[in-house]
Short mmCIF file of C-alpha atoms in Angstrom, two decimals:
data_model
loop_
_atom_site.label_atom_id
_atom_site.label_comp_id
_atom_site.label_asym_id
_atom_site.label_seq_id
_atom_site.Cartn_x
_atom_site.Cartn_y
_atom_site.Cartn_z
CA UNK A 1 -11.12 -10.97 -4.75
CA UNK A 2 -11.19 -9.66 -8.19
CA UNK A 3 -12.87 -6.65 -7.37
CA UNK A 4 -10.49 -5.66 -4.55
CA UNK A 5 -7.53 -6.06 -6.86
CA UNK A 6 -9.20 -4.02 -9.26
CA UNK A 7 -9.53 -1.46 -6.48
CA UNK A 8 -6.05 -1.77 -5.32
CA UNK A 9 -4.86 -1.42 -9.18
CA UNK A 10 -6.82 1.73 -9.70
CA UNK A 11 -5.73 3.28 -6.84
CA UNK A 12 -2.09 2.91 -7.40
CA UNK A 13 -2.50 4.07 -10.99
CA UNK A 14 -4.11 7.03 -9.54
CA UNK A 15 -1.17 8.23 -8.11
CA UNK A 16 -3.22 9.25 -4.73
CA UNK A 17 -1.11 6.81 -2.34
CA UNK A 18 1.94 8.83 -3.72
CA UNK A 19 0.51 12.31 -3.14
CA UNK A 20 -0.43 10.82 0.93
CA UNK A 21 3.19 9.66 1.05
CA UNK A 22 4.60 13.26 0.87
CA UNK A 23 1.66 14.70 3.32
CA UNK A 24 2.89 12.00 5.84
CA UNK A 25 6.61 12.84 5.55
CA UNK A 26 9.26 10.10 4.73
CA UNK A 27 10.28 6.73 6.77
CA UNK A 28 11.95 3.25 5.59
CA UNK A 29 10.03 0.41 5.25
CA UNK A 30 11.97 -2.64 6.89
CA UNK A 31 10.55 -5.58 4.74
CA UNK A 32 10.51 -9.16 6.58
CA UNK A 33 11.40 -12.08 4.65
CA UNK A 34 12.25 -15.74 5.83
CA UNK A 35 13.08 -18.16 3.25
CA UNK A 36 13.23 -18.46 -0.77
CA UNK A 37 13.30 -21.91 -2.72
CA UNK A 38 12.78 -22.66 -6.02
CA UNK A 39 10.01 -25.14 -5.09
CA UNK A 40 8.18 -23.85 -1.39
CA UNK A 41 6.00 -26.65 -1.80
CA UNK A 42 8.57 -29.31 -0.96
CA UNK A 43 9.00 -27.40 2.83
CA UNK A 44 5.42 -26.34 3.39
CA UNK A 45 4.81 -28.92 6.23
CA UNK A 46 8.08 -27.88 8.13
CA UNK A 47 8.20 -23.69 7.15
CA UNK A 48 4.48 -23.32 6.37
CA UNK A 49 3.87 -20.05 4.69
CA UNK A 50 7.27 -18.65 5.28
CA UNK A 51 8.87 -19.20 1.92
CA UNK A 52 9.11 -17.12 -0.89
CA UNK A 53 9.56 -18.34 -4.69
CA UNK A 54 12.69 -17.71 -6.06
CA UNK A 55 11.37 -16.36 -9.10
CA UNK A 56 8.91 -13.68 -7.22
CA UNK A 57 11.92 -13.20 -4.95
CA UNK A 58 13.88 -11.50 -7.86
CA UNK A 59 11.38 -9.94 -9.48
CA UNK A 60 10.71 -8.29 -5.74
CA UNK A 61 14.49 -7.18 -5.43
CA UNK A 62 14.13 -5.87 -8.80
CA UNK A 63 11.27 -3.84 -8.50
CA UNK A 64 12.93 -2.24 -5.05
CA UNK A 65 16.29 -1.55 -7.27
CA UNK A 66 14.51 0.12 -9.67
CA UNK A 67 11.24 2.31 -8.23
CA UNK A 68 12.55 2.59 -4.37
CA UNK A 69 15.66 3.46 -2.69
CA UNK A 70 17.14 0.53 -0.78
CA UNK A 71 18.95 1.16 2.39
CA UNK A 72 21.34 -1.28 4.12
CA UNK A 73 20.31 -1.43 7.85
CA UNK A 74 23.35 -0.11 9.15
CA UNK A 75 22.78 3.36 7.27
CA UNK A 76 19.01 3.39 8.66
CA UNK A 77 20.53 3.14 11.82
CA UNK A 78 22.66 6.30 11.31
CA UNK A 79 19.78 8.28 9.80
CA UNK A 80 17.14 7.42 13.00
CA UNK A 81 19.49 9.10 14.62
CA UNK A 82 20.23 12.17 13.22
CA UNK A 83 18.72 14.78 11.76
CA UNK A 84 19.71 13.72 8.31
CA UNK A 85 16.58 13.28 5.91
CA UNK A 86 15.36 9.54 5.42
CA UNK A 87 15.31 9.42 1.16
CA UNK A 88 11.79 8.99 -0.05
CA UNK A 89 10.40 5.79 -0.59
CA UNK A 90 13.54 4.04 1.41
CA UNK A 91 13.67 0.21 1.80
CA UNK A 92 15.77 -2.39 3.88
CA UNK A 93 15.49 -5.96 3.19
CA UNK A 94 15.63 -8.20 6.46
CA UNK A 95 15.47 -12.28 6.76
CA UNK A 96 14.63 -14.04 10.50
CA UNK A 97 16.08 -17.11 11.28
CA UNK A 98 19.27 -17.94 8.85
CA UNK A 99 18.15 -20.45 6.56
CA UNK A 100 20.48 -22.23 4.19
CA UNK A 101 18.52 -20.37 1.15
CA UNK A 102 19.22 -17.19 2.36
CA UNK A 103 23.01 -17.57 1.16
CA UNK A 104 22.73 -20.08 -1.88
CA UNK A 105 19.44 -18.46 -3.50
CA UNK A 106 18.46 -14.71 -2.19
CA UNK A 107 21.78 -13.26 -1.22
CA UNK A 108 23.20 -14.01 -5.13
CA UNK A 109 20.13 -12.18 -6.43
CA UNK A 110 20.70 -9.39 -3.61
CA UNK A 111 24.04 -8.96 -5.09
CA UNK A 112 23.06 -8.62 -8.35
CA UNK A 113 20.86 -5.81 -7.94
CA UNK A 114 22.99 -4.30 -5.54
CA UNK A 115 20.79 -4.29 -2.22
CA UNK A 116 22.85 -5.00 1.23
CA UNK A 117 20.31 -6.92 3.13
CA UNK A 118 20.12 -8.04 6.79
CA UNK A 119 20.23 -11.52 8.11
CA UNK A 120 19.22 -12.30 12.06
CA UNK A 121 20.36 -15.43 12.82
CA UNK A 122 19.00 -17.86 15.52
CA UNK A 123 22.19 -19.14 16.93
CA UNK A 124 21.26 -22.52 18.63
CA UNK A 125 19.96 -23.20 15.10
CA UNK A 126 22.96 -22.77 13.08
CA UNK A 127 25.08 -24.34 15.50
CA UNK A 128 23.23 -27.42 16.09
CA UNK A 129 22.14 -27.70 12.25
CA UNK A 130 18.14 -27.90 13.21
CA UNK A 131 15.25 -25.75 11.90
CA UNK A 132 13.68 -23.37 14.73
CA UNK A 133 11.23 -25.26 16.95
CA UNK A 134 8.11 -24.02 15.29
CA UNK A 135 8.87 -25.51 12.04
CA UNK A 136 9.67 -28.84 14.27
CA UNK A 137 6.39 -28.72 15.91
CA UNK A 138 4.56 -27.92 12.65
CA UNK A 139 6.12 -30.76 10.92
CA UNK A 140 4.94 -33.48 13.98
CA UNK A 141 1.47 -32.20 13.88
CA UNK A 142 1.15 -31.87 10.04
CA UNK A 143 2.90 -35.07 9.46
CA UNK A 144 1.50 -37.34 12.79
CA UNK A 145 -0.45 -40.91 12.15
CA UNK A 146 -2.15 -39.65 15.35
CA UNK A 147 -5.51 -39.03 15.30
CA UNK A 148 -5.84 -36.56 18.52
CA UNK A 149 -2.87 -34.60 20.57
CA UNK A 150 -3.33 -34.20 24.35
CA UNK A 151 -1.94 -30.52 25.52
CA UNK A 152 -0.26 -29.80 28.79
CA UNK A 153 -3.61 -29.28 30.12
CA UNK A 154 -5.06 -32.32 29.37
CA UNK A 155 -7.42 -31.18 26.72
CA UNK A 156 -7.27 -33.41 23.42
CA UNK A 157 -7.10 -31.81 20.10
CA UNK A 158 -8.48 -33.67 16.96
CA UNK A 159 -6.12 -34.19 14.19
CA UNK A 160 -8.39 -35.29 11.28
CA UNK A 161 -7.91 -32.73 8.70
CA UNK A 162 -5.36 -30.17 8.10
CA UNK A 163 -7.37 -26.80 9.56
CA UNK A 164 -7.48 -29.44 13.06
CA UNK A 165 -3.51 -29.74 12.73
CA UNK A 166 -3.31 -26.23 12.16
CA UNK A 167 -5.34 -25.17 15.08
CA UNK A 168 -3.13 -27.95 17.52
CA UNK A 169 0.12 -26.52 16.27
CA UNK A 170 -1.16 -23.03 17.32
CA UNK A 171 -1.92 -24.48 20.78
CA UNK A 172 1.70 -25.95 20.94
CA UNK A 173 3.18 -22.90 19.85
CA UNK A 174 2.05 -21.29 22.96
CA UNK A 175 3.12 -23.58 25.22
CA UNK A 176 6.72 -23.66 23.51
CA UNK A 177 7.04 -19.98 22.88
CA UNK A 178 7.38 -19.37 26.85
CA UNK A 179 10.13 -21.64 27.34
CA UNK A 180 14.03 -21.44 26.27
CA UNK A 181 16.94 -23.20 25.91
CA UNK A 182 16.71 -26.88 27.56
CA UNK A 183 13.29 -26.42 28.94
CA UNK A 184 11.90 -25.72 25.69
CA UNK A 185 13.92 -28.37 23.48
CA UNK A 186 12.51 -30.91 26.17
CA UNK A 187 9.07 -29.91 25.05
CA UNK A 188 9.64 -29.95 21.99
CA UNK A 189 10.96 -33.51 22.05
CA UNK A 190 8.25 -34.82 23.91
CA UNK A 191 5.60 -33.31 21.34
CA UNK A 192 7.03 -35.35 18.89
CA UNK A 193 7.34 -38.56 20.64
CA UNK A 194 3.65 -38.47 21.34
CA UNK A 195 2.62 -37.73 18.09
CA UNK A 196 5.26 -40.59 17.05
CA UNK A 197 6.42 -38.08 14.53
CA UNK A 198 10.10 -37.85 13.13
CA UNK A 199 12.31 -34.67 12.16
CA UNK A 200 11.85 -33.20 8.55
CA UNK A 201 13.36 -35.11 6.06
CA UNK A 202 17.00 -33.05 5.30
CA UNK A 203 16.46 -30.63 8.01
CA UNK A 204 19.95 -30.98 9.00
CA UNK A 205 21.00 -29.30 5.75
CA UNK A 206 18.46 -26.25 5.91
CA UNK A 207 19.71 -23.65 7.97
CA UNK A 208 23.50 -21.87 7.29
CA UNK A 209 26.59 -22.83 9.00
CA UNK A 210 28.93 -20.44 10.18
CA UNK A 211 31.31 -20.28 7.26
CA UNK A 212 28.32 -18.88 5.14
CA UNK A 213 26.79 -16.67 7.86
CA UNK A 214 30.86 -15.22 7.71
CA UNK A 215 30.90 -14.84 3.92
CA UNK A 216 27.07 -12.74 4.11
CA UNK A 217 28.69 -10.22 6.24
CA UNK A 218 32.34 -10.20 4.45
CA UNK A 219 29.92 -9.56 1.47
CA UNK A 220 28.62 -6.24 2.46
CA UNK A 221 25.38 -7.89 4.56
CA UNK A 222 24.13 -7.29 8.36
CA UNK A 223 24.21 -10.18 10.33
CA UNK A 224 22.28 -9.87 13.77
CA UNK A 225 20.67 -11.74 16.65
CA UNK A 226 17.28 -13.68 16.20
CA UNK A 227 18.04 -14.39 20.12
CA UNK A 228 19.69 -18.14 20.91
CA UNK A 229 16.33 -20.55 20.63
CA UNK A 230 13.66 -18.57 19.26
CA UNK A 231 11.46 -17.61 22.49
CA UNK A 232 9.20 -14.76 22.71
CA UNK A 233 10.96 -12.90 24.61
CA UNK A 234 8.34 -11.08 26.00
CA UNK A 235 6.94 -14.64 27.14
CA UNK A 236 9.99 -15.27 29.55
CA UNK A 237 11.47 -14.37 32.95
CA UNK A 238 13.20 -11.21 32.62
CA UNK A 239 16.71 -13.42 33.41
CA UNK A 240 15.95 -15.45 30.40
CA UNK A 241 15.43 -12.79 28.13
CA UNK A 242 18.66 -11.22 29.06
CA UNK A 243 20.59 -14.66 28.28
CA UNK A 244 18.66 -14.75 25.41
CA UNK A 245 19.80 -11.26 24.01
CA UNK A 246 23.27 -11.22 25.56
CA UNK A 247 24.34 -14.83 24.92
CA UNK A 248 22.99 -14.67 21.11
CA UNK A 249 25.19 -11.39 20.71
CA UNK A 250 28.33 -12.34 21.97
CA UNK A 251 28.46 -15.83 20.54
CA UNK A 252 27.59 -14.31 17.04
CA UNK A 253 30.25 -11.46 17.51
CA UNK A 254 33.05 -14.58 18.54
CA UNK A 255 32.06 -16.49 15.23
CA UNK A 256 32.23 -13.41 12.91
CA UNK A 257 34.73 -11.58 14.64
CA UNK A 258 33.25 -8.00 14.10
CA UNK A 259 30.55 -6.19 15.96
CA UNK A 260 27.11 -7.52 16.39
CA UNK A 261 24.31 -4.10 16.14
CA UNK A 262 20.79 -5.53 15.09
CA UNK A 263 18.48 -7.88 16.47
CA UNK A 264 14.83 -9.19 15.66
CA UNK A 265 12.40 -10.13 17.94
CA UNK A 266 11.08 -13.35 16.89
CA UNK A 267 7.23 -13.90 17.30
CA UNK A 268 6.56 -17.46 17.34
CA UNK A 269 3.28 -17.19 19.10
CA UNK A 270 1.05 -14.98 21.44
CA UNK A 271 0.99 -11.24 22.03
CA UNK A 272 3.10 -9.31 22.90
CA UNK A 273 6.05 -10.35 21.50
CA UNK A 274 8.10 -7.46 22.92
CA UNK A 275 7.40 -4.73 25.54
CA UNK A 276 9.33 -2.09 27.57
CA UNK A 277 11.11 -4.49 29.46
CA UNK A 278 12.49 -5.74 26.82
CA UNK A 279 13.12 -3.16 24.90
CA UNK A 280 15.10 -1.76 27.86
CA UNK A 281 16.95 -5.38 27.86
CA UNK A 282 17.75 -5.00 24.28
CA UNK A 283 19.62 -1.56 24.68
CA UNK A 284 21.55 -3.37 28.00
CA UNK A 285 23.02 -5.95 25.83
CA UNK A 286 24.41 -3.63 23.67
CA UNK A 287 22.61 -3.78 20.08
CA UNK A 288 21.83 -0.26 18.35
CA UNK A 289 18.42 -1.51 16.89
CA UNK A 290 15.97 -3.90 17.32
CA UNK A 291 12.78 -5.35 14.80
CA UNK A 292 9.40 -6.37 15.65
CA UNK A 293 6.58 -7.47 13.35
CA UNK A 294 4.32 -4.99 13.97
CA UNK A 295 3.29 -3.11 10.60
CA UNK A 296 4.54 0.14 9.35
CA UNK A 297 7.17 2.49 8.43
CA UNK A 298 10.47 3.20 10.69
CA UNK A 299 10.52 6.91 11.12
CA UNK A 300 13.53 9.19 12.32
CA UNK A 301 13.35 9.67 16.25
CA UNK A 302 11.15 6.63 16.65
CA UNK A 303 12.68 4.30 19.25
CA UNK A 304 15.35 1.84 17.36
CA UNK A 305 14.47 -1.09 20.07
CA UNK A 306 11.21 -1.25 18.30
CA UNK A 307 11.35 -0.60 14.63
CA UNK A 308 8.33 -1.87 12.91
CA UNK A 309 8.31 -3.85 9.51
CA UNK A 310 6.37 -4.30 6.53
CA UNK A 311 5.36 -7.57 5.36
CA UNK A 312 6.37 -8.17 1.57
CA UNK A 313 3.35 -10.25 -0.05
CA UNK A 314 3.79 -13.35 -2.11
CA UNK A 315 3.31 -11.70 -5.12
CA UNK A 316 4.98 -8.59 -7.21
CA UNK A 317 1.80 -6.71 -7.02
CA UNK A 318 1.55 -7.49 -3.86
CA UNK A 319 4.84 -6.19 -2.40
CA UNK A 320 3.81 -2.97 -4.49
CA UNK A 321 0.54 -2.45 -2.84
CA UNK A 322 2.16 -2.80 0.61
CA UNK A 323 4.84 -0.73 0.31
CA UNK A 324 2.68 2.34 -1.14
CA UNK A 325 -0.06 1.61 1.02
CA UNK A 326 2.56 1.84 4.18
CA UNK A 327 4.42 5.12 2.70
CA UNK A 328 0.86 6.48 2.37
CA UNK A 329 0.72 6.63 6.16
CA UNK A 330 -2.11 3.51 6.38
CA UNK A 331 -2.05 1.08 9.02
CA UNK A 332 -1.02 -2.54 7.76
#
């Protein structure tokens, strides 16, 4: 690990990655965040590894403002469909799910450094004040007093160690991600009952409310859809995927009193999480862009309904490396 970190620092310092970036042409790095908290370990059993510490997030945003070219998602959408050149080292900051810390912690930092971000909201989670289902299933399996869990195919999964519980969680996600709405909620509830598990303490306060979402939009940030119930759209029947796309956009527009132009594909389990059919449905639903979790830059004339993103890493230097590596045209 030390040798690898040293090699990365040496390559960054050499200027070779920036030289390679000039050869490969410009594109924008759309960064994918979820949650920003002062003490990430407090929610580890529910949110898992998607939390960034407030301290590191602030450092990362200051880095973007100083050494890169932050763009709003609306501006990037324009650049992608015109002949205007994307500025070198362009970055877009995005958040998935709709956690309250996006409003309380992340947005003030973004405003201080002058970065307009995009926040993709899971509509039913905001409306019903509940965590997205992966967090509730993770918490049930992480905290259950049971020693085994029986999956829907009748196989038993041991829960003796943390690693065992994580494997069982991955399997449970494979079932849940293929359902939406009431069917999905019914399965999540049955898993919790079988595991004798409760909801994460205080979880009803972890999602934004509509007033907070509106204030983000009024403050110059973009608000987009992350579906109604966070399924894997590519694993759903077309009619259900269409409902998740269209109804979530309509409800957001009703709440915000403004157009909703952007969408983010959930990627809770299984591959693929998007396909040609879902791309067509995104366009049909009236969106202008959609982002996926596949790694890479967004480049001019890319299909706007399957724009790649870059994972930001949990450290300042990790973010710097991921960005320079992406701009140099390397696979993420």
